[in-house]
């Protein structure tokens, strides 16, 4: 059976060119980039080359890129690093209810350390209202963190507008209010430019755009006051300690370069497949609805609620057919809670438990979409026939 | 980090036994709520104190469906007294174990069965299981 | 020119068997271990298998191993995780003056958050005295962190004795005093068993024992109260968020298994080479002295002070001859400070600036040692002839 | 994370020019201290206000040795006045740049030269460079 992978938002296979570029750095070019000798100089040059590739992808300067071990670490670093470096200026942070847990949990940690956090609501499409950001800013606000696009529902937030609002408010306050965006779901997938967006910090993760797992980066605009998150060495310009993950960093660099080149074509093709899949699902299966915004939406993201049945049982049935999909975020699939993102949209518990996400990528084809459209309606039918909620609704 | 399901869970999930409703059941149990994402309905037919048929309808995850399937299999042919002895652990064991995070599904299964028996007893004798309350409603939903 | 790598304490080349085991996890078996579908189940099984391999190497239980992105992260996690989880019990932590910066800097961070840190001195060999630990414990002490072996001078600390002292003191106090050891320089290189050592937490890093860079682990004894360091997901049993670095984890697992098998033979061979190198250097070059303990010493470590000349200039000259060595710790070689470890031994500034470390490994041979013994004395002579400190000491 | 040295630094480090002492020098400068790990001694021979020879001895890193070598090359043939115009930046530039963390070595070089000239002037005229103090002793050693 040919397997169909439609969980690219959870992780992607490493691009063969990325793997090829990484190969020499395991056994041959293995020096510690901090070492003075030739083994070290060689890998240091490789790390700096990758830094350039990543910086170029998002329109940043070399020195503004700090490599981390993941998107989660980049998020933790941004939130805690800004908070602890600026706590004398203020102790208030603004974020949204639909952020990834890698933002929400550091915020909760900071609450236990005396910080105040405002969690902004979103509208039924998952959009944050820049006016709400404006209203939430106080003279104690030091940081706003709003994701560029949501991983579950794919909604793309109005980052530029939010940036404008923050800058205006900050100039009135007379102190800096930093603006961070979690761009883990966008970098390498849609255009991301730090100056256009007007952000001070931006998180990335290589494995979401055909780089390896275990490497990410935080963009930190020059002049930003931030303390290190991982402490204990002079690496990364004293901003992130530990022997550099040379192989991973080289891989992230090449993945970034590939993405710059292929961005437009990847995006167009995915939008085509995405819209075909959304239309097909909504047409073929009664009582389904799209979650997230219809157009301000990641090219890869299809998220629908299927009434009367539950997410995991859909996934497992799809898996029997060789189709890999997901309910919301993979990171919390060990939990029983319904998705906090879907709940924030105003969905019922049932609706939140009954959602499924297909996320598309490089290797998906038209046939893959057709296969899903053929298989999935049958699965829904089977599960609905078992559902106590569906009774008497067959005719509706 | 979901722990994988056992083969028996997967078998009962893939081919659930006893799906459906019983017309004119002797007892019906409904348990669970949409908040936790699992809802079970269980139907039993009783003859001479023996459960001669059992069916279910379930909204829920793989473990919830497999548990419903397994428990309806287990009760068929049992007396009411023996059926009441089926614990959630016994169901989980019969399924080759459940991931810790899914153990509550087996509690739900036990509750659905007891609730059906309770309903049957009330209908038949006018009073149900003494002091019985669904364990699944004790609020196992902590924050993770 | 054949290059000779003698900087294995900084990092090691990935073992070819380790690389081979990792290969399939880039492009083929690439699923997110948190995913429900077959792609996810496959990598989850691989991660759990690696956990077993690492647990077996140090005599731990499966659930006691949490994968991290490095030794530095494991150290940060141990220190901050224990501190923030137990701050209601007490705010005092004991460590030593010769710990890696990955311990010292989190301690300094905690000082700024209201914790009190005692930095124990060491003797001239770099040994911590268990009696000093005993004396330092107060009713506020929640954690002691002493490294198993020092990365610069190779001295192996009396961990078992320190553990006994801590347990006795804790039983009198009536509260738990956790004991952490930084075993980054020992795991996979000498025998390490968490029960024999009597530790509650232990840090490891794969790239120090022929695994890949960018992956490490923290051993956490069952029942330990600790909060996560990287927050935002249910991975690693809710103890360390972020999509697992599957490739790195698989690599660490295989490196651990190889190490278990080869430990004894590796150790014997290294001790032989080490002692030959130490003896040769001290005999051939006047006015040199060994740093660290003569016998309680890592099999790979040779650290000597060469009077009247400076470390980096030795390194660069060695590099011209294709020999890779190091001065102390690579992580701080961007700094001008003399090594805090050598200073703690009581060396003069000159002595601390004039030290060099050769660290041996798998691929070193008898000939390599002979080459160093042939080349290095000439380098010393050249540099001494340029040194203003050496004047008039030629005849001494 | 040491930044790599330029080719010219490596050349002057590998084959340092003017190593040694001058017998009966006209001026000697000694600068630096073991705390920061760099000590330089500079010797000059002056004829008709022109530095006709310069030599050095240095304890220090690659940059310290290369700087000493370069600065002794640069001063030879220069008048005292022109030699005093050699700034640490000029030395660093002549070396094709120095990594930021090593810039203090060029300051040390400038200081050693000025100190030697100062010594020469004192010997010759009875008074040294007006108001001069080694910049390298201004305490650049912050914590990293
Ligand atoms: C929006 C968002 N932020 C952060 C993360 C965390 O990234 P990583 O898996 O690299 O830690 C993810 C994905 O897991 C994500 O989708
Ligand atoms: C004793 C010790 N602890 C911690 C570390 C940090 O390990 P890593 O490079 O994996 O972050 C090192 C090496 O760099 C070390 O030698």
PDB file of C-alpha atoms in Angstrom, chain C residues 126-360:
ATOM      1  CA  UNK C 126      41.329  19.624  41.815  1.00  0.00           C
ATOM      2  CA  UNK C 127      39.686  17.308  44.357  1.00  0.00           C
ATOM      3  CA  UNK C 128      36.596  18.358  46.299  1.00  0.00           C
ATOM      4  CA  UNK C 129      36.770  17.286  49.937  1.00  0.00           C
ATOM      5  CA  UNK C 130      33.595  15.449  51.052  1.00  0.00           C
ATOM      6  CA  UNK C 131      34.079  16.972  54.510  1.00  0.00           C
ATOM      7  CA  UNK C 132      33.771  20.417  52.969  1.00  0.00           C
ATOM      8  CA  UNK C 133      30.470  19.369  51.431  1.00  0.00           C
ATOM      9  CA  UNK C 134      29.309  18.186  54.828  1.00  0.00           C
ATOM     10  CA  UNK C 135      30.263  21.468  56.465  1.00  0.00           C
ATOM     11  CA  UNK C 136      28.548  23.503  53.758  1.00  0.00           C
ATOM     12  CA  UNK C 137      25.133  21.827  54.097  1.00  0.00           C
ATOM     13  CA  UNK C 138      22.562  23.942  55.948  1.00  0.00           C
ATOM     14  CA  UNK C 139      18.876  23.419  56.653  1.00  0.00           C
ATOM     15  CA  UNK C 140      18.186  25.415  53.486  1.00  0.00           C
ATOM     16  CA  UNK C 141      20.270  23.194  51.203  1.00  0.00           C
ATOM     17  CA  UNK C 142      18.230  21.530  48.438  1.00  0.00           C
ATOM     18  CA  UNK C 143      20.897  20.577  45.909  1.00  0.00           C
ATOM     19  CA  UNK C 144      24.557  19.656  45.638  1.00  0.00           C
ATOM     20  CA  UNK C 145      26.144  19.536  42.188  1.00  0.00           C
ATOM     21  CA  UNK C 146      29.692  18.215  41.808  1.00  0.00           C
ATOM     22  CA  UNK C 147      31.063  17.056  38.470  1.00  0.00           C
ATOM     23  CA  UNK C 148      32.194  13.479  38.122  1.00  0.00           C
ATOM     24  CA  UNK C 149      35.331  14.457  36.244  1.00  0.00           C
ATOM     25  CA  UNK C 150      36.715  17.807  35.255  1.00  0.00           C
ATOM     26  CA  UNK C 151      36.923  18.536  31.550  1.00  0.00           C
ATOM     27  CA  UNK C 152      40.132  20.568  31.719  1.00  0.00           C
ATOM     28  CA  UNK C 153      42.353  18.713  34.145  1.00  0.00           C
ATOM     29  CA  UNK C 154      40.692  15.281  34.096  1.00  0.00           C
ATOM     30  CA  UNK C 155      40.480  14.884  37.865  1.00  0.00           C
ATOM     31  CA  UNK C 156      37.841  12.350  38.955  1.00  0.00           C
ATOM     32  CA  UNK C 157      35.917  13.496  42.027  1.00  0.00           C
ATOM     33  CA  UNK C 158      34.960  11.265  45.011  1.00  0.00           C
ATOM     34  CA  UNK C 159      31.266  11.172  44.075  1.00  0.00           C
ATOM     35  CA  UNK C 160      30.382   8.092  46.155  1.00  0.00           C
ATOM     36  CA  UNK C 161      31.869   9.599  49.293  1.00  0.00           C
ATOM     37  CA  UNK C 162      30.126  12.898  48.697  1.00  0.00           C
ATOM     38  CA  UNK C 163      26.853  11.053  48.179  1.00  0.00           C
ATOM     39  CA  UNK C 164      27.212   9.322  51.551  1.00  0.00           C
ATOM     40  CA  UNK C 165      27.883  12.588  53.302  1.00  0.00           C
ATOM     41  CA  UNK C 166      24.839  14.202  51.685  1.00  0.00           C
ATOM     42  CA  UNK C 167      22.527  11.324  52.568  1.00  0.00           C
ATOM     43  CA  UNK C 168      23.589  11.405  56.201  1.00  0.00           C
ATOM     44  CA  UNK C 169      23.155  15.137  56.449  1.00  0.00           C
ATOM     45  CA  UNK C 170      19.765  14.978  54.705  1.00  0.00           C
ATOM     46  CA  UNK C 171      18.454  12.321  57.047  1.00  0.00           C
ATOM     47  CA  UNK C 172      19.332  14.584  59.968  1.00  0.00           C
ATOM     48  CA  UNK C 173      17.705  17.571  58.281  1.00  0.00           C
ATOM     49  CA  UNK C 174      14.585  15.593  57.486  1.00  0.00           C
ATOM     50  CA  UNK C 175      14.350  16.830  53.934  1.00  0.00           C
ATOM     51  CA  UNK C 176      15.730  15.665  50.643  1.00  0.00           C
ATOM     52  CA  UNK C 177      19.019  17.141  49.453  1.00  0.00           C
ATOM     53  CA  UNK C 178      19.338  16.227  45.795  1.00  0.00           C
ATOM     54  CA  UNK C 179      22.724  15.266  44.395  1.00  0.00           C
ATOM     55  CA  UNK C 180      23.558  16.017  40.777  1.00  0.00           C
ATOM     56  CA  UNK C 181      26.715  15.172  38.900  1.00  0.00           C
ATOM     57  CA  UNK C 182      27.885  16.503  35.554  1.00  0.00           C
ATOM     58  CA  UNK C 183      29.091  13.299  33.924  1.00  0.00           C
ATOM     59  CA  UNK C 184      29.580  14.744  30.453  1.00  0.00           C
ATOM     60  CA  UNK C 185      33.263  13.789  30.513  1.00  0.00           C
ATOM     61  CA  UNK C 186      32.780  10.320  31.956  1.00  0.00           C
ATOM     62  CA  UNK C 187      29.699   8.653  30.473  1.00  0.00           C
ATOM     63  CA  UNK C 188      30.759   6.211  27.788  1.00  0.00           C
ATOM     64  CA  UNK C 189      34.379   6.609  28.834  1.00  0.00           C
ATOM     65  CA  UNK C 190      34.717   5.136  32.299  1.00  0.00           C
ATOM     66  CA  UNK C 191      32.240   3.079  34.272  1.00  0.00           C
ATOM     67  CA  UNK C 192      29.267   5.169  35.379  1.00  0.00           C
ATOM     68  CA  UNK C 193      26.499   3.623  37.471  1.00  0.00           C
ATOM     69  CA  UNK C 194      23.941   5.888  39.070  1.00  0.00           C
ATOM     70  CA  UNK C 195      23.279   3.592  42.012  1.00  0.00           C
ATOM     71  CA  UNK C 196      26.942   3.003  42.799  1.00  0.00           C
ATOM     72  CA  UNK C 197      27.577   6.721  42.560  1.00  0.00           C
ATOM     73  CA  UNK C 198      24.491   7.432  44.638  1.00  0.00           C
ATOM     74  CA  UNK C 199      23.333  10.388  42.546  1.00  0.00           C
ATOM     75  CA  UNK C 200      19.812  11.654  41.893  1.00  0.00           C
ATOM     76  CA  UNK C 201      20.610  13.462  38.665  1.00  0.00           C
ATOM     77  CA  UNK C 202      23.361  12.989  36.097  1.00  0.00           C
ATOM     78  CA  UNK C 203      24.122  14.912  32.891  1.00  0.00           C
ATOM     79  CA  UNK C 204      25.398  13.343  29.667  1.00  0.00           C
ATOM     80  CA  UNK C 205      26.280  14.513  26.185  1.00  0.00           C
ATOM     81  CA  UNK C 206      26.432  12.219  23.152  1.00  0.00           C
ATOM     82  CA  UNK C 207      29.128  14.045  21.202  1.00  0.00           C
ATOM     83  CA  UNK C 208      31.663  13.344  23.916  1.00  0.00           C
ATOM     84  CA  UNK C 209      31.442   9.579  23.304  1.00  0.00           C
ATOM     85  CA  UNK C 210      31.216   9.215  19.527  1.00  0.00           C
ATOM     86  CA  UNK C 211      27.556  10.141  19.251  1.00  0.00           C
ATOM     87  CA  UNK C 212      26.281  13.174  17.338  1.00  0.00           C
ATOM     88  CA  UNK C 213      26.379  16.765  18.540  1.00  0.00           C
ATOM     89  CA  UNK C 214      23.125  18.359  19.639  1.00  0.00           C
ATOM     90  CA  UNK C 215      21.814  15.593  21.864  1.00  0.00           C
ATOM     91  CA  UNK C 216      22.297  14.798  25.520  1.00  0.00           C
ATOM     92  CA  UNK C 217      20.312  13.411  28.404  1.00  0.00           C
ATOM     93  CA  UNK C 218      19.554  13.997  32.029  1.00  0.00           C
ATOM     94  CA  UNK C 219      19.146  11.042  34.352  1.00  0.00           C
ATOM     95  CA  UNK C 220      16.468  11.863  36.942  1.00  0.00           C
ATOM     96  CA  UNK C 221      15.966   9.333  39.721  1.00  0.00           C
ATOM     97  CA  UNK C 222      12.316   8.260  40.167  1.00  0.00           C
ATOM     98  CA  UNK C 223      10.553  10.391  42.713  1.00  0.00           C
ATOM     99  CA  UNK C 224      12.665  13.496  42.108  1.00  0.00           C
ATOM    100  CA  UNK C 225      10.805  16.804  42.304  1.00  0.00           C
ATOM    101  CA  UNK C 226      11.831  18.787  39.266  1.00  0.00           C
ATOM    102  CA  UNK C 227      10.153  21.254  36.913  1.00  0.00           C
ATOM    103  CA  UNK C 228      10.772  21.192  33.164  1.00  0.00           C
ATOM    104  CA  UNK C 229      13.395  23.520  31.752  1.00  0.00           C
ATOM    105  CA  UNK C 230      12.184  23.589  28.144  1.00  0.00           C
ATOM    106  CA  UNK C 231       8.440  24.028  28.424  1.00  0.00           C
ATOM    107  CA  UNK C 232       5.532  23.589  26.042  1.00  0.00           C
ATOM    108  CA  UNK C 233       4.612  20.022  25.221  1.00  0.00           C
ATOM    109  CA  UNK C 234       3.928  16.576  26.610  1.00  0.00           C
ATOM    110  CA  UNK C 235       7.080  14.993  25.211  1.00  0.00           C
ATOM    111  CA  UNK C 236       9.544  13.067  27.381  1.00  0.00           C
ATOM    112  CA  UNK C 237       6.813  12.276  29.860  1.00  0.00           C
ATOM    113  CA  UNK C 238       5.985  15.987  30.285  1.00  0.00           C
ATOM    114  CA  UNK C 239       9.560  16.715  31.338  1.00  0.00           C
ATOM    115  CA  UNK C 240      11.066  18.199  28.174  1.00  0.00           C
ATOM    116  CA  UNK C 241       8.977  19.781  25.458  1.00  0.00           C
ATOM    117  CA  UNK C 242       9.688  19.960  21.722  1.00  0.00           C
ATOM    118  CA  UNK C 243       9.577  17.537  18.841  1.00  0.00           C
ATOM    119  CA  UNK C 244      12.129  14.865  19.649  1.00  0.00           C
ATOM    120  CA  UNK C 245      15.446  15.001  17.794  1.00  0.00           C
ATOM    121  CA  UNK C 246      14.874  11.439  16.605  1.00  0.00           C
ATOM    122  CA  UNK C 247      18.064  11.168  14.569  1.00  0.00           C
ATOM    123  CA  UNK C 248      20.189  12.476  17.414  1.00  0.00           C
ATOM    124  CA  UNK C 249      18.472  10.316  20.005  1.00  0.00           C
ATOM    125  CA  UNK C 250      18.903   7.185  17.890  1.00  0.00           C
ATOM    126  CA  UNK C 251      22.565   8.115  17.498  1.00  0.00           C
ATOM    127  CA  UNK C 252      23.048   8.619  21.222  1.00  0.00           C
ATOM    128  CA  UNK C 253      21.460   5.241  21.872  1.00  0.00           C
ATOM    129  CA  UNK C 254      23.803   3.398  19.543  1.00  0.00           C
ATOM    130  CA  UNK C 255      26.811   5.327  20.876  1.00  0.00           C
ATOM    131  CA  UNK C 256      25.787   4.241  24.378  1.00  0.00           C
ATOM    132  CA  UNK C 257      25.511   0.619  23.350  1.00  0.00           C
ATOM    133  CA  UNK C 258      28.895   0.689  21.622  1.00  0.00           C
ATOM    134  CA  UNK C 259      30.414   2.310  24.680  1.00  0.00           C
ATOM    135  CA  UNK C 260      29.053  -0.390  27.003  1.00  0.00           C
ATOM    136  CA  UNK C 261      30.702  -3.022  24.861  1.00  0.00           C
ATOM    137  CA  UNK C 262      34.035  -1.324  24.332  1.00  0.00           C
ATOM    138  CA  UNK C 263      34.438   0.521  27.615  1.00  0.00           C
ATOM    139  CA  UNK C 264      37.129  -1.638  29.155  1.00  0.00           C
ATOM    140  CA  UNK C 265      39.311  -1.968  26.098  1.00  0.00           C
ATOM    141  CA  UNK C 266      39.013   1.736  25.235  1.00  0.00           C
ATOM    142  CA  UNK C 267      39.931   2.678  28.769  1.00  0.00           C
ATOM    143  CA  UNK C 268      43.004   0.459  28.986  1.00  0.00           C
ATOM    144  CA  UNK C 269      44.405   1.612  25.674  1.00  0.00           C
ATOM    145  CA  UNK C 270      43.863   5.279  26.495  1.00  0.00           C
ATOM    146  CA  UNK C 271      45.561   4.988  29.866  1.00  0.00           C
ATOM    147  CA  UNK C 272      48.567   3.434  28.181  1.00  0.00           C
ATOM    148  CA  UNK C 273      48.813   6.247  25.618  1.00  0.00           C
ATOM    149  CA  UNK C 274      48.065   8.908  28.203  1.00  0.00           C
ATOM    150  CA  UNK C 275      50.825   7.802  30.549  1.00  0.00           C
ATOM    151  CA  UNK C 276      53.312   7.548  27.726  1.00  0.00           C
ATOM    152  CA  UNK C 277      52.483  11.080  26.648  1.00  0.00           C
ATOM    153  CA  UNK C 278      52.618  12.531  30.150  1.00  0.00           C
ATOM    154  CA  UNK C 279      55.927  10.839  30.933  1.00  0.00           C
ATOM    155  CA  UNK C 280      57.426  11.847  27.616  1.00  0.00           C
ATOM    156  CA  UNK C 281      56.405  15.488  27.862  1.00  0.00           C
ATOM    157  CA  UNK C 282      57.618  15.931  31.423  1.00  0.00           C
ATOM    158  CA  UNK C 283      60.905  14.208  30.585  1.00  0.00           C
ATOM    159  CA  UNK C 284      61.601  15.997  27.336  1.00  0.00           C
ATOM    160  CA  UNK C 285      60.592  19.516  28.276  1.00  0.00           C
ATOM    161  CA  UNK C 286      62.132  21.163  31.321  1.00  0.00           C
ATOM    162  CA  UNK C 287      59.966  23.251  33.598  1.00  0.00           C
ATOM    163  CA  UNK C 288      56.656  21.573  32.835  1.00  0.00           C
ATOM    164  CA  UNK C 289      54.217  20.174  35.334  1.00  0.00           C
ATOM    165  CA  UNK C 290      51.135  18.006  35.196  1.00  0.00           C
ATOM    166  CA  UNK C 291      47.827  19.635  36.105  1.00  0.00           C
ATOM    167  CA  UNK C 292      45.218  17.495  37.817  1.00  0.00           C
ATOM    168  CA  UNK C 293      45.543  14.308  39.806  1.00  0.00           C
ATOM    169  CA  UNK C 294      48.229  11.821  38.790  1.00  0.00           C
ATOM    170  CA  UNK C 295      45.997   8.740  39.124  1.00  0.00           C
ATOM    171  CA  UNK C 296      42.397   9.818  39.827  1.00  0.00           C
ATOM    172  CA  UNK C 297      42.336  10.964  36.245  1.00  0.00           C
ATOM    173  CA  UNK C 298      40.335  10.510  33.063  1.00  0.00           C
ATOM    174  CA  UNK C 299      42.016   7.982  30.768  1.00  0.00           C
ATOM    175  CA  UNK C 300      42.067  10.504  27.962  1.00  0.00           C
ATOM    176  CA  UNK C 301      43.346  13.594  29.757  1.00  0.00           C
ATOM    177  CA  UNK C 302      46.816  15.111  29.573  1.00  0.00           C
ATOM    178  CA  UNK C 303      47.038  18.681  30.870  1.00  0.00           C
ATOM    179  CA  UNK C 304      50.378  20.332  31.472  1.00  0.00           C
ATOM    180  CA  UNK C 305      51.623  23.805  32.257  1.00  0.00           C
ATOM    181  CA  UNK C 306      54.642  24.877  30.255  1.00  0.00           C
ATOM    182  CA  UNK C 307      56.477  27.661  32.014  1.00  0.00           C
ATOM    183  CA  UNK C 308      57.140  31.030  30.322  1.00  0.00           C
ATOM    184  CA  UNK C 309      54.928  30.570  27.271  1.00  0.00           C
ATOM    185  CA  UNK C 310      51.276  31.023  26.491  1.00  0.00           C
ATOM    186  CA  UNK C 311      48.663  28.438  25.521  1.00  0.00           C
ATOM    187  CA  UNK C 312      47.185  29.737  22.301  1.00  0.00           C
ATOM    188  CA  UNK C 313      50.566  30.241  20.724  1.00  0.00           C
ATOM    189  CA  UNK C 314      51.375  26.599  21.505  1.00  0.00           C
ATOM    190  CA  UNK C 315      48.076  25.491  19.970  1.00  0.00           C
ATOM    191  CA  UNK C 316      48.590  27.424  16.776  1.00  0.00           C
ATOM    192  CA  UNK C 317      52.096  26.052  16.343  1.00  0.00           C
ATOM    193  CA  UNK C 318      50.809  22.530  16.918  1.00  0.00           C
ATOM    194  CA  UNK C 319      48.106  23.210  14.363  1.00  0.00           C
ATOM    195  CA  UNK C 320      50.801  24.102  11.793  1.00  0.00           C
ATOM    196  CA  UNK C 321      52.047  20.559  12.318  1.00  0.00           C
ATOM    197  CA  UNK C 322      48.571  19.099  11.932  1.00  0.00           C
ATOM    198  CA  UNK C 323      48.120  18.409  15.643  1.00  0.00           C
ATOM    199  CA  UNK C 324      44.824  19.475  17.255  1.00  0.00           C
ATOM    200  CA  UNK C 325      44.944  20.185  20.984  1.00  0.00           C
ATOM    201  CA  UNK C 326      43.318  22.685  23.287  1.00  0.00           C
ATOM    202  CA  UNK C 327      43.835  25.015  26.191  1.00  0.00           C
ATOM    203  CA  UNK C 328      41.329  24.083  28.833  1.00  0.00           C
ATOM    204  CA  UNK C 329      37.773  24.392  27.747  1.00  0.00           C
ATOM    205  CA  UNK C 330      36.861  25.128  24.147  1.00  0.00           C
ATOM    206  CA  UNK C 331      33.683  26.891  25.192  1.00  0.00           C
ATOM    207  CA  UNK C 332      35.481  29.794  26.765  1.00  0.00           C
ATOM    208  CA  UNK C 333      38.351  30.097  24.361  1.00  0.00           C
ATOM    209  CA  UNK C 334      36.736  33.272  23.096  1.00  0.00           C
ATOM    210  CA  UNK C 335      37.468  34.777  26.479  1.00  0.00           C
ATOM    211  CA  UNK C 336      40.608  36.406  27.817  1.00  0.00           C
ATOM    212  CA  UNK C 337      40.183  35.145  31.346  1.00  0.00           C
ATOM    213  CA  UNK C 338      42.609  32.500  32.494  1.00  0.00           C
ATOM    214  CA  UNK C 339      40.935  29.171  33.200  1.00  0.00           C
ATOM    215  CA  UNK C 340      38.897  29.333  36.400  1.00  0.00           C
ATOM    216  CA  UNK C 341      39.756  25.686  36.961  1.00  0.00           C
ATOM    217  CA  UNK C 342      43.508  26.174  36.895  1.00  0.00           C
ATOM    218  CA  UNK C 343      43.198  29.280  39.059  1.00  0.00           C
ATOM    219  CA  UNK C 344      41.211  27.239  41.590  1.00  0.00           C
ATOM    220  CA  UNK C 345      44.116  24.785  41.804  1.00  0.00           C
ATOM    221  CA  UNK C 346      46.277  27.663  42.984  1.00  0.00           C
ATOM    222  CA  UNK C 347      48.250  28.170  39.772  1.00  0.00           C
ATOM    223  CA  UNK C 348      49.730  31.586  39.018  1.00  0.00           C
ATOM    224  CA  UNK C 349      48.219  33.586  36.185  1.00  0.00           C
ATOM    225  CA  UNK C 350      51.239  32.713  34.092  1.00  0.00           C
ATOM    226  CA  UNK C 351      50.832  29.031  34.838  1.00  0.00           C
ATOM    227  CA  UNK C 352      47.149  29.175  34.001  1.00  0.00           C
ATOM    228  CA  UNK C 353      47.788  30.978  30.719  1.00  0.00           C
ATOM    229  CA  UNK C 354      50.571  28.568  29.869  1.00  0.00           C
ATOM    230  CA  UNK C 355      48.649  25.323  29.976  1.00  0.00           C
ATOM    231  CA  UNK C 356      47.796  22.913  27.213  1.00  0.00           C
ATOM    232  CA  UNK C 357      45.447  19.942  27.072  1.00  0.00           C
ATOM    233  CA  UNK C 358      45.860  16.893  24.881  1.00  0.00           C
ATOM    234  CA  UNK C 359      42.819  14.643  25.079  1.00  0.00           C
ATOM    235  CA  UNK C 360      43.055  11.220  23.542  1.00  0.00           C
TER     236      UNK C 360
END
